[in-house]
Amino acid sequence: MSLESWTDLVDLNRLRDWMDEERLESGPLEDATQLAGGTQNILLKFRRGAREFVLRRPPHRPHMNGSETMRREARVLAALKGSDVPHPGLIAACPREDVLGAAFYLMEPIGGFNATVGLPPLHAGDASIRRRMGLAIADGAAALGRVDHVAAGLSDLGKADNYLERQVARWRGQLESYKEYEGWAGPAEIPGVERVADWLDANRPKSFKPGIIHGDYHLANVMYRYDGPELAAIVDWELTTIGDPLLDLGWLMATWPDAEGRGSTGSVGVQPWDGFPKIEDLIARYAEGSTRDLSAIQWYGVLACYKLGIILEGTNARAAAGKAPKATGDMLHASTLGLFRRALGWIEK
C-alpha cells in the first residue's frame, strides 16, 4: 500500500502559525519527511529550532472518523504520561479541524525500529536478545493493563458495562453484514465459525476488571530500542478503548508466530525467528507483571481469533464484489482461515 502524500494534507505555513500560538519553538519548519507507519495515517517528521517533532493526522479519506480517532489517541497518550507504559510522548494536540482540515497532534520522535521490517545486527545476531524481545512485548501489555483508567481520567473513553457479553453478538452481526456484497461465498467457507461463537458464549468469563485496551496489539505495532530488547514505544493507538485488557494479550496470542515463524495471519516477516518465546511463555511473563486472573486466558485468545478473522474477512467480501483487489482479498481470507484453525485448536485441547 503506497503512502498518501502529506503535501496536500499538511500546510506547513498554517502548522507554523498554530505552533506559534502554542509557543512550540520558533522559526521555519525544516526537513519535513514522511514516515512509514502501520496504517494509512499521515506521519510527518520535521524540525523547528533545536527540536524534532512528528505530526500525526488522518488521511484524506479515513476508514472511520479520522478527527475523532486523533482526539482519542492524543487523549490516551496524554493520560499515559508518567506511566511505565512505553508510548510516544505527546507534545501538543489540536482537536480543531480548521488548522489542517482535521484534528492532529505532535509527538516526540521514537528512537526505535519495527521488528517486522527488519532486525538490526545486535538483535539479528543474538537469540537470547530475541527471546527478551518477545518477553518485552508481554511486559508492555501487562504495563498497560496496570494503568488505573479512572485515575487517568479515561473512565468515559469506552463502555465497560457488559463488554464481554457484547463481543460475540457484535462480531457475528458484522459477519452477517457482509452478505450485502454480491459474490461473497459466505460464512460457510470459514471453518467452525458457529462452533467458535457458541463456545465463546458458553465459556465467557463471569467478570473482569476494566482497563485500557490498545485494541490491535501485535508485533507490527510496537517499536524496539536499538540498544537492547526493550520496547521503545507501543504505537498505532487508533482502536484504543476501555474494556478488558486481557484481550490485548489474547490478540498477541492470536497473531504470534509458531516455532517456524509462521503466524495465523501469515508470515510476520521477522527473521531470524529462533529465540523468540512461545505463546505460553508470553502468558507466563504477563502473569508476572499482572494481578489479573488468567485462568480463562484461552478464551481471550479464541475471542481475538474470532474478532480479527471476521474483520479480515470483510476485505475478502468486498473483493468478491469488485470493491477491493482480489489478491488482497484472497490473502486476508487465508489469514481468516488460519485464525479460525488456531481458535479451533485451542477449543479442542
Coordinates of C-alpha atoms in Angstrom, one line a residue:
M1 CA 0.0 0.0 0.0
S2 CA 1.5 3.3 -1.1
L3 CA 1.7 6.2 1.3
E4 CA -0.7 9.1 0.7
S5 CA 1.4 12.2 0.2
W6 CA 1.5 14.7 3.0
T7 CA 1.9 17.8 0.8
D8 CA -1.9 18.2 0.2
L9 CA -2.8 17.4 3.8
V10 CA -0.3 19.4 5.9
D11 CA 0.0 23.1 5.1
L12 CA 3.4 24.0 6.8
N13 CA 2.5 27.7 7.0
R14 CA -0.7 27.0 8.9
L15 CA 1.0 24.5 11.1
R16 CA 3.8 27.0 11.8
D17 CA 1.2 29.6 12.8
W18 CA -0.5 27.2 15.1
M19 CA 2.8 26.2 16.7
D20 CA 3.5 29.9 17.3
E21 CA 0.2 30.1 19.2
E22 CA 1.2 27.1 21.2
R23 CA 4.7 28.6 21.7
L24 CA 6.4 25.5 20.3
E25 CA 9.8 26.7 19.3
S26 CA 10.3 29.4 16.6
G27 CA 11.5 29.8 13.1
P28 CA 10.8 27.8 9.9
L29 CA 9.7 24.2 9.8
E30 CA 12.5 22.3 8.1
D31 CA 13.5 18.9 6.9
A32 CA 9.9 17.6 6.6
T33 CA 10.0 13.9 5.9
Q34 CA 7.1 11.5 5.7
L35 CA 7.5 8.3 7.8
A36 CA 6.1 4.9 7.0
G37 CA 3.5 3.7 9.6
G38 CA 1.3 0.8 10.3
T39 CA -1.8 2.5 9.0
Q40 CA -2.9 5.0 6.4
N41 CA -2.5 7.9 8.8
I42 CA 0.0 10.6 7.9
L43 CA 3.2 10.7 9.9
L44 CA 5.4 13.7 9.2
K45 CA 8.7 14.3 10.9
F46 CA 10.2 17.8 10.9
R47 CA 12.5 20.1 12.8
R48 CA 11.8 23.5 14.2
G49 CA 14.6 25.3 16.0
A50 CA 16.5 22.7 18.1
R51 CA 13.6 20.3 18.4
E52 CA 12.3 17.5 16.3
F53 CA 8.6 16.7 16.0
V54 CA 6.4 14.0 14.5
L55 CA 2.9 15.1 13.3
R56 CA 0.1 12.5 13.1
R57 CA -3.1 13.2 11.2
P58 CA -5.7 11.2 9.4
P59 CA -5.6 10.5 5.7
H60 CA -7.8 12.3 3.1
R61 CA -10.4 9.6 3.3
P62 CA -10.1 7.9 6.6
H63 CA -11.8 4.5 7.1
M64 CA -13.5 5.9 10.2
N65 CA -14.0 9.3 11.8
G66 CA -10.4 10.4 11.4
S67 CA -10.5 13.5 13.6
E68 CA -12.3 11.7 16.5
T69 CA -9.6 9.0 16.2
M70 CA -6.9 11.6 16.6
R71 CA -8.6 13.2 19.6
R72 CA -8.9 9.8 21.3
E73 CA -5.3 8.8 20.5
A74 CA -4.0 12.2 21.9
R75 CA -6.1 11.9 25.0
V76 CA -4.8 8.4 25.8
L77 CA -1.2 9.4 25.1
A78 CA -1.6 12.4 27.4
A79 CA -3.1 10.1 30.1
L80 CA -0.2 7.7 29.9
K81 CA 2.4 10.4 30.6
G82 CA 4.5 9.3 33.7
S83 CA 3.3 5.7 33.5
D84 CA 5.6 2.7 32.8
V85 CA 3.8 2.0 29.5
P86 CA 6.2 2.6 26.6
H87 CA 4.4 5.1 24.4
P88 CA 5.1 8.1 22.1
G89 CA 5.5 11.2 24.2
L90 CA 2.7 13.7 23.4
I91 CA 3.9 17.3 22.8
A92 CA 0.7 19.0 21.9
A93 CA -2.7 18.2 20.3
C94 CA -5.0 20.3 18.1
P95 CA -8.6 19.0 18.4
R96 CA -9.8 21.6 15.9
E97 CA -10.2 20.9 12.2
D98 CA -9.7 24.5 10.9
V99 CA -5.9 24.4 11.0
L100 CA -5.1 21.4 8.8
G101 CA -8.6 20.2 7.8
A102 CA -8.6 17.5 10.6
A103 CA -7.6 17.1 14.2
F104 CA -3.9 16.2 14.7
Y105 CA -1.2 16.0 17.3
L106 CA 2.5 16.4 17.7
M107 CA 4.6 13.8 19.4
E108 CA 8.2 13.1 20.2
P109 CA 10.2 11.1 17.6
I110 CA 10.6 7.4 18.6
G111 CA 14.2 6.1 18.7
G112 CA 13.4 2.6 17.7
F113 CA 12.7 0.0 15.0
N114 CA 9.8 -2.2 13.8
A115 CA 10.9 -5.8 14.1
T116 CA 8.6 -6.8 11.2
V117 CA 10.6 -4.5 8.9
G118 CA 14.0 -5.9 9.9
L119 CA 16.2 -6.6 12.8
P120 CA 19.4 -4.6 13.4
P121 CA 22.7 -6.6 13.7
L122 CA 22.6 -6.6 17.5
H123 CA 19.1 -8.3 17.6
A124 CA 19.6 -10.4 14.5
G125 CA 22.8 -11.9 15.9
D126 CA 21.7 -13.0 19.4
A127 CA 18.9 -15.5 20.0
S128 CA 18.9 -14.5 23.7
I129 CA 18.1 -10.9 22.8
R130 CA 15.3 -12.1 20.6
R131 CA 13.8 -14.1 23.5
R132 CA 13.9 -10.9 25.6
M133 CA 12.2 -9.0 22.8
G134 CA 9.3 -11.4 23.0
L135 CA 9.1 -11.1 26.7
A136 CA 9.2 -7.3 26.4
I137 CA 6.0 -7.2 24.3
A138 CA 4.2 -9.2 27.0
D139 CA 5.6 -6.7 29.6
G140 CA 4.1 -3.8 27.5
A141 CA 0.7 -5.4 27.5
A142 CA 0.9 -6.0 31.3
A143 CA 2.0 -2.4 31.9
L144 CA -1.0 -1.1 30.0
G145 CA -3.3 -3.4 31.9
R146 CA -2.0 -2.0 35.2
V147 CA -3.0 1.6 34.5
D148 CA -5.9 2.9 36.5
H149 CA -8.1 4.3 33.7
V150 CA -10.3 6.1 36.2
A151 CA -7.4 7.9 37.9
A152 CA -6.0 8.7 34.5
G153 CA -9.3 10.5 33.6
L154 CA -10.4 8.0 30.9
S155 CA -13.5 6.5 32.6
D156 CA -15.7 7.7 29.7
L157 CA -13.4 6.6 26.9
G158 CA -15.4 3.4 26.3
K159 CA -18.4 1.4 27.6
A160 CA -17.1 -1.2 30.1
D161 CA -20.6 -2.4 31.1
N162 CA -21.3 -5.8 29.6
Y163 CA -18.2 -5.5 27.5
L164 CA -17.6 -9.3 27.3
E165 CA -21.3 -10.1 26.8
R166 CA -21.4 -7.8 23.7
Q167 CA -18.5 -9.3 21.8
V168 CA -19.9 -12.3 20.1
A169 CA -23.1 -10.7 19.0
R170 CA -21.2 -7.6 17.8
W171 CA -18.9 -9.6 15.5
R172 CA -21.5 -12.2 14.5
G173 CA -23.6 -9.2 13.2
Q174 CA -20.5 -7.8 11.4
L175 CA -20.0 -11.1 9.6
E176 CA -23.7 -11.2 8.6
S177 CA -23.5 -7.7 7.2
Y178 CA -21.0 -9.0 4.5
K179 CA -23.9 -10.8 2.8
E180 CA -24.6 -7.4 1.1
Y181 CA -21.5 -8.0 -1.1
E182 CA -22.5 -9.9 -4.2
G183 CA -20.2 -12.8 -5.0
W184 CA -19.1 -13.4 -1.4
A185 CA -19.1 -17.1 -0.7
G186 CA -20.5 -16.6 2.8
P187 CA -19.6 -17.7 6.3
A188 CA -19.9 -21.4 5.4
E189 CA -16.4 -21.0 3.9
I190 CA -15.0 -20.3 7.4
P191 CA -14.3 -23.5 9.3
G192 CA -16.0 -23.6 12.7
V193 CA -17.4 -20.1 12.6
E194 CA -20.6 -21.0 14.5
R195 CA -18.8 -23.5 16.8
V196 CA -16.3 -20.9 17.9
A197 CA -19.1 -18.3 18.5
D198 CA -21.1 -20.8 20.6
W199 CA -18.0 -21.9 22.6
L200 CA -17.3 -18.2 23.4
D201 CA -20.8 -17.6 24.6
A202 CA -20.8 -20.8 26.7
N203 CA -17.4 -20.2 28.3
R204 CA -17.4 -16.5 28.8
P205 CA -15.7 -15.3 32.0
K206 CA -18.2 -14.2 34.6
S207 CA -16.4 -11.0 35.5
F208 CA -13.4 -8.8 34.6
K209 CA -11.6 -5.7 35.8
P210 CA -12.0 -2.9 33.2
G211 CA -9.0 -1.0 31.9
I212 CA -7.4 0.5 28.8
I213 CA -7.2 -1.7 25.7
H214 CA -4.8 -0.9 22.9
G215 CA -7.1 -2.8 20.5
D216 CA -4.5 -4.0 17.9
Y217 CA -1.6 -5.3 20.0
H218 CA 0.9 -7.3 17.9
L219 CA 4.5 -7.2 16.7
A220 CA 4.0 -4.7 14.0
N221 CA 2.5 -2.2 16.4
V222 CA 5.5 -2.0 18.8
M223 CA 8.9 -0.4 18.3
Y224 CA 12.1 -1.7 19.9
R225 CA 15.1 0.1 21.2
Y226 CA 18.2 -0.1 19.0
D227 CA 20.5 -0.8 22.0
G228 CA 18.6 -3.7 23.6
P229 CA 15.5 -5.9 23.7
E230 CA 13.2 -3.4 25.4
L231 CA 10.2 -1.7 23.9
A232 CA 10.8 1.9 22.7
A233 CA 7.1 2.5 22.3
I234 CA 3.7 0.9 21.6
V235 CA 2.3 2.7 18.5
D236 CA -0.9 3.0 16.5
W237 CA -3.5 3.7 19.2
E238 CA -6.4 4.3 16.9
L239 CA -8.5 1.4 18.3
T240 CA -7.9 2.2 21.9
T241 CA -10.9 2.0 24.3
I242 CA -12.0 0.9 27.8
G243 CA -12.8 -2.8 28.1
D244 CA -11.0 -6.0 29.3
P245 CA -7.2 -5.5 28.9
L246 CA -6.7 -9.3 28.7
L247 CA -8.0 -9.0 25.1
D248 CA -4.7 -7.3 24.2
L249 CA -2.9 -10.5 25.5
G250 CA -5.4 -12.5 23.6
W251 CA -4.7 -10.5 20.4
L252 CA -1.0 -11.3 20.9
M253 CA -1.8 -15.0 21.3
A254 CA -3.9 -14.9 18.1
T255 CA -1.2 -13.2 16.0
W256 CA 2.0 -14.7 17.5
P257 CA 4.0 -16.9 15.1
D258 CA 4.7 -20.5 15.7
A259 CA 8.2 -22.0 16.2
E260 CA 8.9 -21.7 12.5
G261 CA 7.9 -18.0 12.4
R262 CA 4.6 -18.6 10.7
G263 CA 1.7 -16.7 12.1
S264 CA -2.0 -17.4 11.9
T265 CA -2.3 -14.3 9.7
G266 CA 0.7 -15.3 7.6
S267 CA 4.4 -14.6 7.9
V268 CA 5.1 -11.6 10.1
G269 CA 8.5 -11.2 8.4
V270 CA 10.7 -11.3 11.5
Q271 CA 13.9 -13.0 10.6
P272 CA 15.6 -14.9 12.2
W273 CA 12.7 -16.1 14.4
D274 CA 14.6 -18.7 16.5
G275 CA 15.0 -17.5 20.1
F276 CA 11.6 -15.8 20.3
P277 CA 9.5 -17.3 23.1
K278 CA 6.4 -19.4 22.6
I279 CA 2.8 -18.2 23.3
E280 CA 2.9 -20.0 26.7
D281 CA 6.0 -18.0 27.6
L282 CA 4.3 -14.7 26.8
I283 CA 1.3 -15.7 29.0
A284 CA 3.6 -16.6 31.9
R285 CA 5.5 -13.4 31.5
Y286 CA 2.3 -11.3 31.5
A287 CA 1.2 -13.1 34.7
E288 CA 4.5 -12.0 36.4
G289 CA 3.5 -8.3 35.9
S290 CA -0.2 -8.5 36.5
T291 CA -2.7 -9.3 39.2
R292 CA -5.4 -10.2 36.7
D293 CA -7.0 -13.6 36.7
L294 CA -5.5 -15.5 33.7
S295 CA -7.3 -18.8 34.4
A296 CA -9.5 -18.2 31.3
I297 CA -6.8 -16.7 29.1
Q298 CA -7.5 -19.3 26.3
W299 CA -11.0 -17.7 26.0
Y300 CA -9.4 -14.3 25.1
G301 CA -7.2 -15.9 22.5
V302 CA -10.2 -17.6 20.9
L303 CA -12.1 -14.3 21.0
A304 CA -9.2 -12.4 19.4
C305 CA -9.1 -15.0 16.6
Y306 CA -12.8 -14.7 16.1
K307 CA -12.9 -10.9 16.0
L308 CA -9.8 -10.5 13.9
G309 CA -10.8 -13.2 11.5
I310 CA -14.2 -11.5 10.9
I311 CA -12.5 -8.1 10.4
L312 CA -10.1 -9.5 7.8
E313 CA -12.9 -11.4 6.0
G314 CA -14.6 -8.1 5.3
T315 CA -11.9 -7.2 2.7
N316 CA -12.4 -10.6 1.1
A317 CA -16.2 -9.9 0.9
R318 CA -15.5 -6.5 -0.7
A319 CA -13.0 -8.1 -3.1
A320 CA -15.7 -10.6 -4.2
A321 CA -17.9 -7.7 -5.1
G322 CA -15.1 -5.9 -7.0
K323 CA -14.6 -3.3 -4.3
A324 CA -11.1 -4.4 -3.3
P325 CA -8.2 -6.1 -5.1
K326 CA -8.8 -9.9 -5.4
A327 CA -5.2 -10.7 -4.4
T328 CA -5.7 -8.8 -1.2
G329 CA -9.0 -10.5 -0.5
D330 CA -7.5 -13.9 -1.1
M331 CA -4.6 -13.2 1.2
L332 CA -6.8 -11.9 4.0
H333 CA -9.3 -14.8 3.6
A334 CA -6.3 -17.2 4.1
S335 CA -5.5 -15.3 7.3
T336 CA -9.1 -15.7 8.4
L337 CA -8.9 -19.4 7.9
G338 CA -5.7 -19.6 9.8
L339 CA -7.2 -17.7 12.7
F340 CA -10.2 -19.9 13.0
R341 CA -8.0 -23.0 12.7
R342 CA -5.9 -21.7 15.6
A343 CA -9.1 -21.0 17.6
L344 CA -10.5 -24.5 17.0
G345 CA -7.2 -26.0 18.0
W346 CA -7.4 -24.2 21.4
I347 CA -11.1 -25.2 21.9
E348 CA -10.3 -28.9 21.1
K349 CA -7.4 -29.2 23.6

